Amino acid sequence: MLIVFFSFLFWLVAELRITALSESVFPLVILTLFAFSAMWYLSGRFNVSVLAGVYGGISAALFSLVPSGLPAHIIAVCAAAGWYAFMHAVAERRPRGAVLVSFVEVFVLYFAVLAWHAFSHISLFLALTMIALGTALIFFNSVTVMCELGMWLRVRLFMFSLGVGVMIAELFAVLSKLPFHIANIDFLLFFVYYIVWDVTVRYFSIRFTKRALAVNVLLLFLGFGTVLASVRWLPV
């Protein structure tokens, strides 16, 4: 019952952003703090609560791309449904459900920053900063959800997460200069993120094998090859 109540409040704040505060950043702050606080109350785990706060912030930020109309209301309903699924997975102690939500966060984050950079003309430096920090934050907390790590391993993971954030940001800068559609870049960035995330989780959970690495490298080449082959490099 508590999860349903929190989901209703999440939807209510989203609708408030659409109908009454479309020009305000207040709902962005409220959804972020609400999601973090509700998940902390529900689970008492900091890493899961951070992922929840990121979920709330990204959900609210989407309304800057779709501020009103039926699409905005559909996004609000979908975001509330995803929030319900997130809380239910945490309540049932299913870490894979929380990790799945983190993948959605990464995918939507990359798409939103790409759209802001392409259509709202935010500076490349700001876009790269958002990509790097957002990636590092989600990466670190999602890995700690899957792996029980001591303090020193967390420090190592934190430093590695910052490196992953910088790597994805550099890849963003390179791909944004090529004749790719936003969807192509979003897919490639997410694909690289997932491959690195999978290898990292296997390493920290002592399940890393050469076979797993070979499969991930093969998938990476196939993913890039598919996108590169589908892009029109020469004008008609």
PDB file of C-alpha atoms in Angstrom:
ATOM      1  CA  MET A   1       0.000   0.000   0.000  1.00  0.00           C
ATOM      2  CA  LEU A   2       2.873   2.369   0.819  1.00  0.00           C
ATOM      3  CA  ILE A   3       4.424   1.750  -2.608  1.00  0.00           C
ATOM      4  CA  VAL A   4       1.135   2.644  -4.307  1.00  0.00           C
ATOM      5  CA  PHE A   5       0.927   5.839  -2.244  1.00  0.00           C
ATOM      6  CA  PHE A   6       4.475   6.879  -3.145  1.00  0.00           C
ATOM      7  CA  SER A   7       3.773   6.147  -6.823  1.00  0.00           C
ATOM      8  CA  PHE A   8       0.660   8.344  -6.685  1.00  0.00           C
ATOM      9  CA  LEU A   9       2.664  11.197  -5.132  1.00  0.00           C
ATOM     10  CA  PHE A  10       5.318  10.806  -7.847  1.00  0.00           C
ATOM     11  CA  TRP A  11       2.659  11.083 -10.555  1.00  0.00           C
ATOM     12  CA  LEU A  12       1.038  14.031  -8.768  1.00  0.00           C
ATOM     13  CA  VAL A  13       4.254  16.062  -8.695  1.00  0.00           C
ATOM     14  CA  ALA A  14       4.877  15.232 -12.362  1.00  0.00           C
ATOM     15  CA  GLU A  15       1.393  16.432 -13.284  1.00  0.00           C
ATOM     16  CA  LEU A  16       1.951  19.581 -11.234  1.00  0.00           C
ATOM     17  CA  ARG A  17       5.049  20.244 -13.339  1.00  0.00           C
ATOM     18  CA  ILE A  18       3.032  19.856 -16.539  1.00  0.00           C
ATOM     19  CA  THR A  19      -0.076  21.787 -15.622  1.00  0.00           C
ATOM     20  CA  ALA A  20       1.023  24.581 -13.280  1.00  0.00           C
ATOM     21  CA  LEU A  21       4.811  24.892 -13.088  1.00  0.00           C
ATOM     22  CA  SER A  22       5.954  24.273 -16.633  1.00  0.00           C
ATOM     23  CA  GLU A  23       8.555  27.055 -16.473  1.00  0.00           C
ATOM     24  CA  SER A  24       9.848  26.263 -12.997  1.00  0.00           C
ATOM     25  CA  VAL A  25      12.735  24.069 -11.844  1.00  0.00           C
ATOM     26  CA  PHE A  26      10.997  23.551  -8.495  1.00  0.00           C
ATOM     27  CA  PRO A  27       9.368  20.213  -9.475  1.00  0.00           C
ATOM     28  CA  LEU A  28      12.786  18.969 -10.651  1.00  0.00           C
ATOM     29  CA  VAL A  29      14.195  19.500  -7.157  1.00  0.00           C
ATOM     30  CA  ILE A  30      11.072  18.138  -5.468  1.00  0.00           C
ATOM     31  CA  LEU A  31      10.961  14.922  -7.548  1.00  0.00           C
ATOM     32  CA  THR A  32      14.670  14.294  -6.964  1.00  0.00           C
ATOM     33  CA  LEU A  33      14.455  14.799  -3.186  1.00  0.00           C
ATOM     34  CA  PHE A  34      11.162  12.947  -2.931  1.00  0.00           C
ATOM     35  CA  ALA A  35      12.448   9.909  -4.823  1.00  0.00           C
ATOM     36  CA  PHE A  36      15.638   9.790  -2.736  1.00  0.00           C
ATOM     37  CA  SER A  37      13.781  10.204   0.564  1.00  0.00           C
ATOM     38  CA  ALA A  38      11.041   7.693  -0.271  1.00  0.00           C
ATOM     39  CA  MET A  39      13.568   5.045  -1.286  1.00  0.00           C
ATOM     40  CA  TRP A  40      15.679   5.724   1.822  1.00  0.00           C
ATOM     41  CA  TYR A  41      12.570   5.275   3.961  1.00  0.00           C
ATOM     42  CA  LEU A  42      11.677   2.090   2.113  1.00  0.00           C
ATOM     43  CA  SER A  43      15.116   0.444   1.953  1.00  0.00           C
ATOM     44  CA  GLY A  44      17.560   2.308   4.183  1.00  0.00           C
ATOM     45  CA  ARG A  45      20.263   1.780   1.520  1.00  0.00           C
ATOM     46  CA  PHE A  46      22.192   4.804   0.283  1.00  0.00           C
ATOM     47  CA  ASN A  47      23.218   3.412  -3.122  1.00  0.00           C
ATOM     48  CA  VAL A  48      19.658   2.442  -4.045  1.00  0.00           C
ATOM     49  CA  SER A  49      18.394   5.807  -2.771  1.00  0.00           C
ATOM     50  CA  VAL A  50      20.878   7.659  -5.000  1.00  0.00           C
ATOM     51  CA  LEU A  51      19.642   5.708  -8.021  1.00  0.00           C
ATOM     52  CA  ALA A  52      16.090   6.646  -7.002  1.00  0.00           C
ATOM     53  CA  GLY A  53      17.037  10.317  -6.748  1.00  0.00           C
ATOM     54  CA  VAL A  54      18.610  10.187 -10.207  1.00  0.00           C
ATOM     55  CA  TYR A  55      15.433   8.548 -11.513  1.00  0.00           C
ATOM     56  CA  GLY A  56      13.323  11.389 -10.116  1.00  0.00           C
ATOM     57  CA  GLY A  57      15.640  14.047 -11.523  1.00  0.00           C
ATOM     58  CA  ILE A  58      15.777  12.538 -15.003  1.00  0.00           C
ATOM     59  CA  SER A  59      11.998  12.056 -15.046  1.00  0.00           C
ATOM     60  CA  ALA A  60      11.437  15.708 -14.209  1.00  0.00           C
ATOM     61  CA  ALA A  61      14.083  16.857 -16.687  1.00  0.00           C
ATOM     62  CA  LEU A  62      12.260  15.076 -19.513  1.00  0.00           C
ATOM     63  CA  PHE A  63       9.487  17.612 -19.198  1.00  0.00           C
ATOM     64  CA  SER A  64      11.865  20.300 -20.450  1.00  0.00           C
ATOM     65  CA  LEU A  65      11.871  18.384 -23.738  1.00  0.00           C
ATOM     66  CA  VAL A  66       8.127  17.617 -23.671  1.00  0.00           C
ATOM     67  CA  PRO A  67       6.633  20.372 -21.471  1.00  0.00           C
ATOM     68  CA  SER A  68       2.927  19.932 -22.181  1.00  0.00           C
ATOM     69  CA  GLY A  69       0.219  18.127 -24.094  1.00  0.00           C
ATOM     70  CA  LEU A  70      -0.707  14.466 -24.272  1.00  0.00           C
ATOM     71  CA  PRO A  71       2.907  13.226 -24.694  1.00  0.00           C
ATOM     72  CA  ALA A  72       3.865  14.918 -21.415  1.00  0.00           C
ATOM     73  CA  HIS A  73       0.997  13.231 -19.568  1.00  0.00           C
ATOM     74  CA  ILE A  74       1.985   9.867 -21.068  1.00  0.00           C
ATOM     75  CA  ILE A  75       5.551  10.402 -19.851  1.00  0.00           C
ATOM     76  CA  ALA A  76       4.224  11.214 -16.376  1.00  0.00           C
ATOM     77  CA  VAL A  77       2.211   7.989 -16.257  1.00  0.00           C
ATOM     78  CA  CYS A  78       5.119   5.897 -17.574  1.00  0.00           C
ATOM     79  CA  ALA A  79       7.525   7.509 -15.091  1.00  0.00           C
ATOM     80  CA  ALA A  80       5.158   6.769 -12.196  1.00  0.00           C
ATOM     81  CA  ALA A  81       4.754   3.168 -13.388  1.00  0.00           C
ATOM     82  CA  GLY A  82       8.534   2.779 -13.607  1.00  0.00           C
ATOM     83  CA  TRP A  83       8.854   4.265 -10.127  1.00  0.00           C
ATOM     84  CA  TYR A  84       6.367   1.709  -8.815  1.00  0.00           C
ATOM     85  CA  ALA A  85       8.323  -1.135 -10.438  1.00  0.00           C
ATOM     86  CA  PHE A  86      11.558   0.243  -8.972  1.00  0.00           C
ATOM     87  CA  MET A  87      10.177   0.390  -5.431  1.00  0.00           C
ATOM     88  CA  HIS A  88       8.577  -3.044  -5.770  1.00  0.00           C
ATOM     89  CA  ALA A  89      11.883  -4.589  -6.885  1.00  0.00           C
ATOM     90  CA  VAL A  90      13.692  -3.032  -3.921  1.00  0.00           C
ATOM     91  CA  ALA A  91      10.967  -4.082  -1.475  1.00  0.00           C
ATOM     92  CA  GLU A  92      11.180  -7.662  -2.777  1.00  0.00           C
ATOM     93  CA  ARG A  93      14.993  -7.525  -2.496  1.00  0.00           C
ATOM     94  CA  ARG A  94      15.564  -8.083  -6.189  1.00  0.00           C
ATOM     95  CA  PRO A  95      18.729  -6.128  -7.039  1.00  0.00           C
ATOM     96  CA  ARG A  96      18.445  -6.965 -10.732  1.00  0.00           C
ATOM     97  CA  GLY A  97      15.222  -4.971 -10.876  1.00  0.00           C
ATOM     98  CA  ALA A  98      16.979  -1.911  -9.443  1.00  0.00           C
ATOM     99  CA  VAL A  99      19.853  -2.384 -11.891  1.00  0.00           C
ATOM    100  CA  LEU A 100      17.399  -2.586 -14.792  1.00  0.00           C
ATOM    101  CA  VAL A 101      16.028   0.804 -13.728  1.00  0.00           C
ATOM    102  CA  SER A 102      19.595   2.155 -13.688  1.00  0.00           C
ATOM    103  CA  PHE A 103      19.984   1.059 -17.322  1.00  0.00           C
ATOM    104  CA  VAL A 104      16.822   2.958 -18.208  1.00  0.00           C
ATOM    105  CA  GLU A 105      18.240   6.000 -16.413  1.00  0.00           C
ATOM    106  CA  VAL A 106      21.442   5.862 -18.442  1.00  0.00           C
ATOM    107  CA  PHE A 107      19.604   5.433 -21.736  1.00  0.00           C
ATOM    108  CA  VAL A 108      17.227   8.338 -21.035  1.00  0.00           C
ATOM    109  CA  LEU A 109      20.044  10.534 -19.677  1.00  0.00           C
ATOM    110  CA  TYR A 110      22.066  10.154 -22.865  1.00  0.00           C
ATOM    111  CA  PHE A 111      19.032  10.815 -25.036  1.00  0.00           C
ATOM    112  CA  ALA A 112      18.060  13.925 -23.050  1.00  0.00           C
ATOM    113  CA  VAL A 113      21.568  15.418 -23.158  1.00  0.00           C
ATOM    114  CA  LEU A 114      21.840  14.653 -26.870  1.00  0.00           C
ATOM    115  CA  ALA A 115      18.496  16.371 -27.482  1.00  0.00           C
ATOM    116  CA  TRP A 116      19.445  19.400 -25.382  1.00  0.00           C
ATOM    117  CA  HIS A 117      22.768  19.709 -27.195  1.00  0.00           C
ATOM    118  CA  ALA A 118      21.190  19.352 -30.639  1.00  0.00           C
ATOM    119  CA  PHE A 119      18.001  21.391 -30.237  1.00  0.00           C
ATOM    120  CA  SER A 120      18.505  23.662 -27.212  1.00  0.00           C
ATOM    121  CA  HIS A 121      22.118  24.349 -28.191  1.00  0.00           C
ATOM    122  CA  ILE A 122      23.641  23.874 -24.754  1.00  0.00           C
ATOM    123  CA  SER A 123      27.427  24.075 -24.851  1.00  0.00           C
ATOM    124  CA  LEU A 124      29.455  20.947 -25.542  1.00  0.00           C
ATOM    125  CA  PHE A 125      31.314  21.459 -22.251  1.00  0.00           C
ATOM    126  CA  LEU A 126      28.060  21.419 -20.265  1.00  0.00           C
ATOM    127  CA  ALA A 127      26.827  18.370 -22.177  1.00  0.00           C
ATOM    128  CA  LEU A 128      30.075  16.487 -21.528  1.00  0.00           C
ATOM    129  CA  THR A 129      29.981  17.418 -17.837  1.00  0.00           C
ATOM    130  CA  MET A 130      26.435  16.124 -17.484  1.00  0.00           C
ATOM    131  CA  ILE A 131      27.318  12.895 -19.305  1.00  0.00           C
ATOM    132  CA  ALA A 132      30.481  12.284 -17.261  1.00  0.00           C
ATOM    133  CA  LEU A 133      28.975  12.998 -13.834  1.00  0.00           C
ATOM    134  CA  GLY A 134      25.674  11.241 -14.551  1.00  0.00           C
ATOM    135  CA  THR A 135      27.427   8.156 -15.896  1.00  0.00           C
ATOM    136  CA  ALA A 136      29.844   7.962 -12.960  1.00  0.00           C
ATOM    137  CA  LEU A 137      27.056   8.398 -10.401  1.00  0.00           C
ATOM    138  CA  ILE A 138      24.788   5.737 -11.891  1.00  0.00           C
ATOM    139  CA  PHE A 139      27.648   3.350 -12.661  1.00  0.00           C
ATOM    140  CA  PHE A 140      29.094   3.406  -9.143  1.00  0.00           C
ATOM    141  CA  ASN A 141      25.794   2.974  -7.331  1.00  0.00           C
ATOM    142  CA  SER A 142      24.397   0.308  -9.668  1.00  0.00           C
ATOM    143  CA  VAL A 143      27.548  -1.815  -9.325  1.00  0.00           C
ATOM    144  CA  THR A 144      27.422  -1.537  -5.527  1.00  0.00           C
ATOM    145  CA  VAL A 145      23.809  -2.718  -5.651  1.00  0.00           C
ATOM    146  CA  MET A 146      24.954  -5.936  -7.339  1.00  0.00           C
ATOM    147  CA  CYS A 147      28.221  -6.472  -5.439  1.00  0.00           C
ATOM    148  CA  GLU A 148      28.956  -6.457  -1.718  1.00  0.00           C
ATOM    149  CA  LEU A 149      32.182  -4.455  -1.514  1.00  0.00           C
ATOM    150  CA  GLY A 150      34.415  -3.358   1.333  1.00  0.00           C
ATOM    151  CA  MET A 151      35.622   0.215   1.815  1.00  0.00           C
ATOM    152  CA  TRP A 152      38.834  -0.066  -0.228  1.00  0.00           C
ATOM    153  CA  LEU A 153      37.089  -1.824  -3.099  1.00  0.00           C
ATOM    154  CA  ARG A 154      34.472   0.940  -3.087  1.00  0.00           C
ATOM    155  CA  VAL A 155      37.240   3.532  -3.351  1.00  0.00           C
ATOM    156  CA  ARG A 156      38.723   1.675  -6.322  1.00  0.00           C
ATOM    157  CA  LEU A 157      35.288   1.357  -7.905  1.00  0.00           C
ATOM    158  CA  PHE A 158      34.600   5.053  -7.365  1.00  0.00           C
ATOM    159  CA  MET A 159      37.819   6.060  -9.143  1.00  0.00           C
ATOM    160  CA  PHE A 160      37.076   3.618 -11.951  1.00  0.00           C
ATOM    161  CA  SER A 161      33.520   5.010 -12.240  1.00  0.00           C
ATOM    162  CA  LEU A 162      34.923   8.495 -12.761  1.00  0.00           C
ATOM    163  CA  GLY A 163      37.115   7.074 -15.517  1.00  0.00           C
ATOM    164  CA  VAL A 164      34.103   5.428 -17.150  1.00  0.00           C
ATOM    165  CA  GLY A 165      32.253   8.747 -17.010  1.00  0.00           C
ATOM    166  CA  VAL A 166      35.119  10.552 -18.728  1.00  0.00           C
ATOM    167  CA  MET A 167      35.406   7.779 -21.351  1.00  0.00           C
ATOM    168  CA  ILE A 168      31.695   7.957 -22.207  1.00  0.00           C
ATOM    169  CA  ALA A 169      31.886  11.760 -22.367  1.00  0.00           C
ATOM    170  CA  GLU A 170      34.839  11.562 -24.785  1.00  0.00           C
ATOM    171  CA  LEU A 171      32.935   9.060 -26.905  1.00  0.00           C
ATOM    172  CA  PHE A 172      29.949  11.426 -26.863  1.00  0.00           C
ATOM    173  CA  ALA A 173      32.169  14.245 -28.148  1.00  0.00           C
ATOM    174  CA  VAL A 174      33.523  12.100 -30.988  1.00  0.00           C
ATOM    175  CA  LEU A 175      30.189  10.620 -32.068  1.00  0.00           C
ATOM    176  CA  SER A 176      28.441  14.015 -32.006  1.00  0.00           C
ATOM    177  CA  LYS A 177      30.820  15.157 -34.771  1.00  0.00           C
ATOM    178  CA  LEU A 178      29.922  12.243 -37.054  1.00  0.00           C
ATOM    179  CA  PRO A 179      26.813  11.956 -39.283  1.00  0.00           C
ATOM    180  CA  PHE A 180      24.865   9.941 -36.722  1.00  0.00           C
ATOM    181  CA  HIS A 181      21.252  10.339 -35.713  1.00  0.00           C
ATOM    182  CA  ILE A 182      20.555  10.965 -32.026  1.00  0.00           C
ATOM    183  CA  ALA A 183      19.130   7.457 -31.702  1.00  0.00           C
ATOM    184  CA  ASN A 184      22.351   5.960 -33.141  1.00  0.00           C
ATOM    185  CA  ILE A 185      24.549   7.848 -30.690  1.00  0.00           C
ATOM    186  CA  ASP A 186      22.267   6.994 -27.775  1.00  0.00           C
ATOM    187  CA  PHE A 187      22.414   3.308 -28.670  1.00  0.00           C
ATOM    188  CA  LEU A 188      26.195   3.276 -29.030  1.00  0.00           C
ATOM    189  CA  LEU A 189      26.811   5.132 -25.770  1.00  0.00           C
ATOM    190  CA  PHE A 190      24.454   2.833 -23.888  1.00  0.00           C
ATOM    191  CA  PHE A 191      25.982  -0.233 -25.517  1.00  0.00           C
ATOM    192  CA  VAL A 192      29.490   0.755 -24.421  1.00  0.00           C
ATOM    193  CA  TYR A 193      28.199   1.552 -20.928  1.00  0.00           C
ATOM    194  CA  TYR A 194      26.538  -1.845 -20.609  1.00  0.00           C
ATOM    195  CA  ILE A 195      29.611  -3.761 -21.815  1.00  0.00           C
ATOM    196  CA  VAL A 196      31.880  -1.948 -19.344  1.00  0.00           C
ATOM    197  CA  TRP A 197      29.305  -2.383 -16.564  1.00  0.00           C
ATOM    198  CA  ASP A 198      28.988  -6.120 -17.193  1.00  0.00           C
ATOM    199  CA  VAL A 199      32.764  -6.641 -17.187  1.00  0.00           C
ATOM    200  CA  THR A 200      33.098  -4.583 -13.999  1.00  0.00           C
ATOM    201  CA  VAL A 201      30.409  -6.513 -12.135  1.00  0.00           C
ATOM    202  CA  ARG A 202      31.981  -9.811 -13.178  1.00  0.00           C
ATOM    203  CA  TYR A 203      35.380  -8.615 -11.997  1.00  0.00           C
ATOM    204  CA  PHE A 204      34.225  -7.387  -8.573  1.00  0.00           C
ATOM    205  CA  SER A 205      32.018 -10.436  -8.016  1.00  0.00           C
ATOM    206  CA  ILE A 206      34.923 -12.768  -8.989  1.00  0.00           C
ATOM    207  CA  ARG A 207      33.049 -14.157 -11.991  1.00  0.00           C
ATOM    208  CA  PHE A 208      35.338 -12.684 -14.637  1.00  0.00           C
ATOM    209  CA  THR A 209      36.488 -15.108 -17.331  1.00  0.00           C
ATOM    210  CA  LYS A 210      38.272 -14.798 -20.655  1.00  0.00           C
ATOM    211  CA  ARG A 211      35.222 -16.259 -22.363  1.00  0.00           C
ATOM    212  CA  ALA A 212      32.970 -13.550 -20.912  1.00  0.00           C
ATOM    213  CA  LEU A 213      35.436 -10.877 -22.020  1.00  0.00           C
ATOM    214  CA  ALA A 214      35.587 -12.335 -25.547  1.00  0.00           C
ATOM    215  CA  VAL A 215      31.793 -12.404 -25.793  1.00  0.00           C
ATOM    216  CA  ASN A 216      31.534  -8.775 -24.634  1.00  0.00           C
ATOM    217  CA  VAL A 217      34.194  -7.633 -27.111  1.00  0.00           C
ATOM    218  CA  LEU A 218      32.394  -9.491 -29.906  1.00  0.00           C
ATOM    219  CA  LEU A 219      29.094  -7.857 -28.962  1.00  0.00           C
ATOM    220  CA  LEU A 220      30.785  -4.465 -28.917  1.00  0.00           C
ATOM    221  CA  PHE A 221      32.141  -4.922 -32.442  1.00  0.00           C
ATOM    222  CA  LEU A 222      28.790  -6.217 -33.677  1.00  0.00           C
ATOM    223  CA  GLY A 223      26.936  -3.278 -32.158  1.00  0.00           C
ATOM    224  CA  PHE A 224      29.283  -0.680 -33.642  1.00  0.00           C
ATOM    225  CA  GLY A 225      29.403  -2.518 -36.956  1.00  0.00           C
ATOM    226  CA  THR A 226      25.613  -2.573 -37.231  1.00  0.00           C
ATOM    227  CA  VAL A 227      25.290   1.158 -36.562  1.00  0.00           C
ATOM    228  CA  LEU A 228      28.193   2.141 -38.814  1.00  0.00           C
ATOM    229  CA  ALA A 229      26.799   0.043 -41.659  1.00  0.00           C
ATOM    230  CA  SER A 230      23.381   1.685 -41.344  1.00  0.00           C
ATOM    231  CA  VAL A 231      24.658   5.276 -41.516  1.00  0.00           C
ATOM    232  CA  ARG A 232      24.637   7.158 -44.804  1.00  0.00           C
ATOM    233  CA  TRP A 233      28.169   8.532 -45.084  1.00  0.00           C
ATOM    234  CA  LEU A 234      27.914  10.100 -48.549  1.00  0.00           C
ATOM    235  CA  PRO A 235      25.228  12.540 -49.731  1.00  0.00           C
ATOM    236  CA  VAL A 236      22.711  11.298 -52.256  1.00  0.00           C
TER     237      VAL A 236
END
